Amino acid sequence: MHDRKDRIAELGADVVFVAFDEPDELRAKLVADVDLAFPLAYDPARESYRQWGLQRVAWWKIWLDPGVWKAYARLLASVSGCAAGAPTRFSSAETSW
C-alpha cells in the first residue's frame, strides 16, 4: 500500500485499516514491526463491518485460498520494520456512514 499511497491520494480516496482486536494485542501481535502508513481503527463490536455489508467467512475459504498466501508473501517481503503508531478506537458515533 505504501507504493500506492500517492495514487490513492490522487483519486481523492482515503484508506483506514479496521481491526476488531484489543489495542494492546494489535500493537503487540499485528503491527509492532509494521509501518502501516494509514490510520488503524479499533472496532471491537465490528460496527464498520456491518455498515460496509461485510460478514464472517469460514476459515477454509480464506486460508486455503492461494491468493491469500501470495498476498501475505508479498506483504512479508515488503515489511520495512518500522514501528506503527497506536490504534484508534472506532465508534459509529464518531463517524457518519
Tab-separated table of N, CA and C in Angstrom, residues 1 8 13-19 36-43 48-49 52 54 87-90 95 97:
chain	number	residue	atom	x	y	z
A	1	MET	N	0.814	-1.185	0.000
A	1	MET	CA	0.000	0.000	0.000
A	1	MET	C	0.866	1.260	0.000
A	8	ILE	N	-3.616	6.726	-4.458
A	8	ILE	CA	-4.846	6.768	-3.675
A	8	ILE	C	-5.221	8.225	-3.387
A	13	ALA	N	-9.177	9.502	-2.485
A	13	ALA	CA	-9.644	8.452	-1.570
A	13	ALA	C	-8.805	8.449	-0.291
A	14	ASP	N	-9.355	7.864	0.735
A	14	ASP	CA	-8.651	7.658	1.998
A	14	ASP	C	-8.668	6.176	2.316
A	15	VAL	N	-7.671	5.736	3.052
A	15	VAL	CA	-7.589	4.342	3.474
A	15	VAL	C	-7.516	4.318	4.989
A	16	VAL	N	-8.247	3.401	5.580
A	16	VAL	CA	-8.149	3.166	7.011
A	16	VAL	C	-8.194	1.660	7.225
A	17	PHE	N	-7.303	1.166	8.044
A	17	PHE	CA	-7.327	-0.256	8.407
A	17	PHE	C	-8.234	-0.393	9.619
A	18	VAL	N	-9.141	-1.350	9.581
A	18	VAL	CA	-10.078	-1.571	10.678
A	18	VAL	C	-9.820	-2.962	11.247
A	19	ALA	N	-9.647	-3.017	12.562
A	19	ALA	CA	-9.410	-4.303	13.235
A	19	ALA	C	-10.314	-4.386	14.455
A	36	LEU	N	2.264	1.063	8.904
A	36	LEU	CA	1.022	0.937	8.160
A	36	LEU	C	0.800	2.065	7.152
A	37	ALA	N	1.273	3.253	7.448
A	37	ALA	CA	1.127	4.421	6.583
A	37	ALA	C	-0.309	4.932	6.489
A	38	PHE	N	-1.236	4.279	7.109
A	38	PHE	CA	-2.631	4.698	7.127
A	38	PHE	C	-3.155	4.523	8.546
A	39	PRO	N	-4.216	5.235	8.918
A	39	PRO	CA	-4.773	5.096	10.266
A	39	PRO	C	-5.296	3.676	10.530
A	40	LEU	N	-5.202	3.276	11.775
A	40	LEU	CA	-5.722	1.984	12.212
A	40	LEU	C	-6.847	2.248	13.188
A	41	ALA	N	-8.046	1.783	12.882
A	41	ALA	CA	-9.219	1.983	13.739
A	41	ALA	C	-9.514	0.710	14.511
A	42	TYR	N	-9.905	0.866	15.744
A	42	TYR	CA	-10.252	-0.225	16.647
A	42	TYR	C	-11.774	-0.325	16.691
A	43	ASP	N	-12.303	-1.461	16.241
A	43	ASP	CA	-13.752	-1.643	16.135
A	43	ASP	C	-14.147	-2.985	16.753
A	48	SER	N	-18.308	-1.231	11.869
A	48	SER	CA	-17.952	-0.834	10.497
A	48	SER	C	-18.137	-2.003	9.533
A	49	TYR	N	-17.831	-3.204	9.968
A	49	TYR	CA	-18.007	-4.380	9.108
A	49	TYR	C	-19.474	-4.501	8.678
A	52	TRP	N	-20.525	-1.766	6.196
A	52	TRP	CA	-19.999	-1.991	4.842
A	52	TRP	C	-20.554	-3.274	4.217
A	54	LEU	N	-20.054	-6.346	5.268
A	54	LEU	CA	-19.112	-7.464	5.372
A	54	LEU	C	-19.641	-8.477	6.377
A	87	PRO	N	-3.222	2.245	17.684
A	87	PRO	CA	-4.515	2.212	17.003
A	87	PRO	C	-5.500	3.180	17.637
A	88	THR	N	-6.466	3.573	16.873
A	88	THR	CA	-7.504	4.492	17.326
A	88	THR	C	-8.786	3.713	17.569
A	89	ARG	N	-9.468	4.006	18.666
A	89	ARG	CA	-10.734	3.329	18.936
A	89	ARG	C	-11.786	3.831	17.965
A	90	PHE	N	-12.536	2.920	17.375
A	90	PHE	CA	-13.550	3.240	16.386
A	90	PHE	C	-14.920	3.209	17.045
A	95	THR	N	-18.317	8.726	13.504
A	95	THR	CA	-18.259	8.817	12.063
A	95	THR	C	-19.667	8.828	11.484
A	97	TRP	N	-21.743	7.034	8.414
A	97	TRP	CA	-21.658	6.006	7.363
A	97	TRP	C	-22.721	6.264	6.390
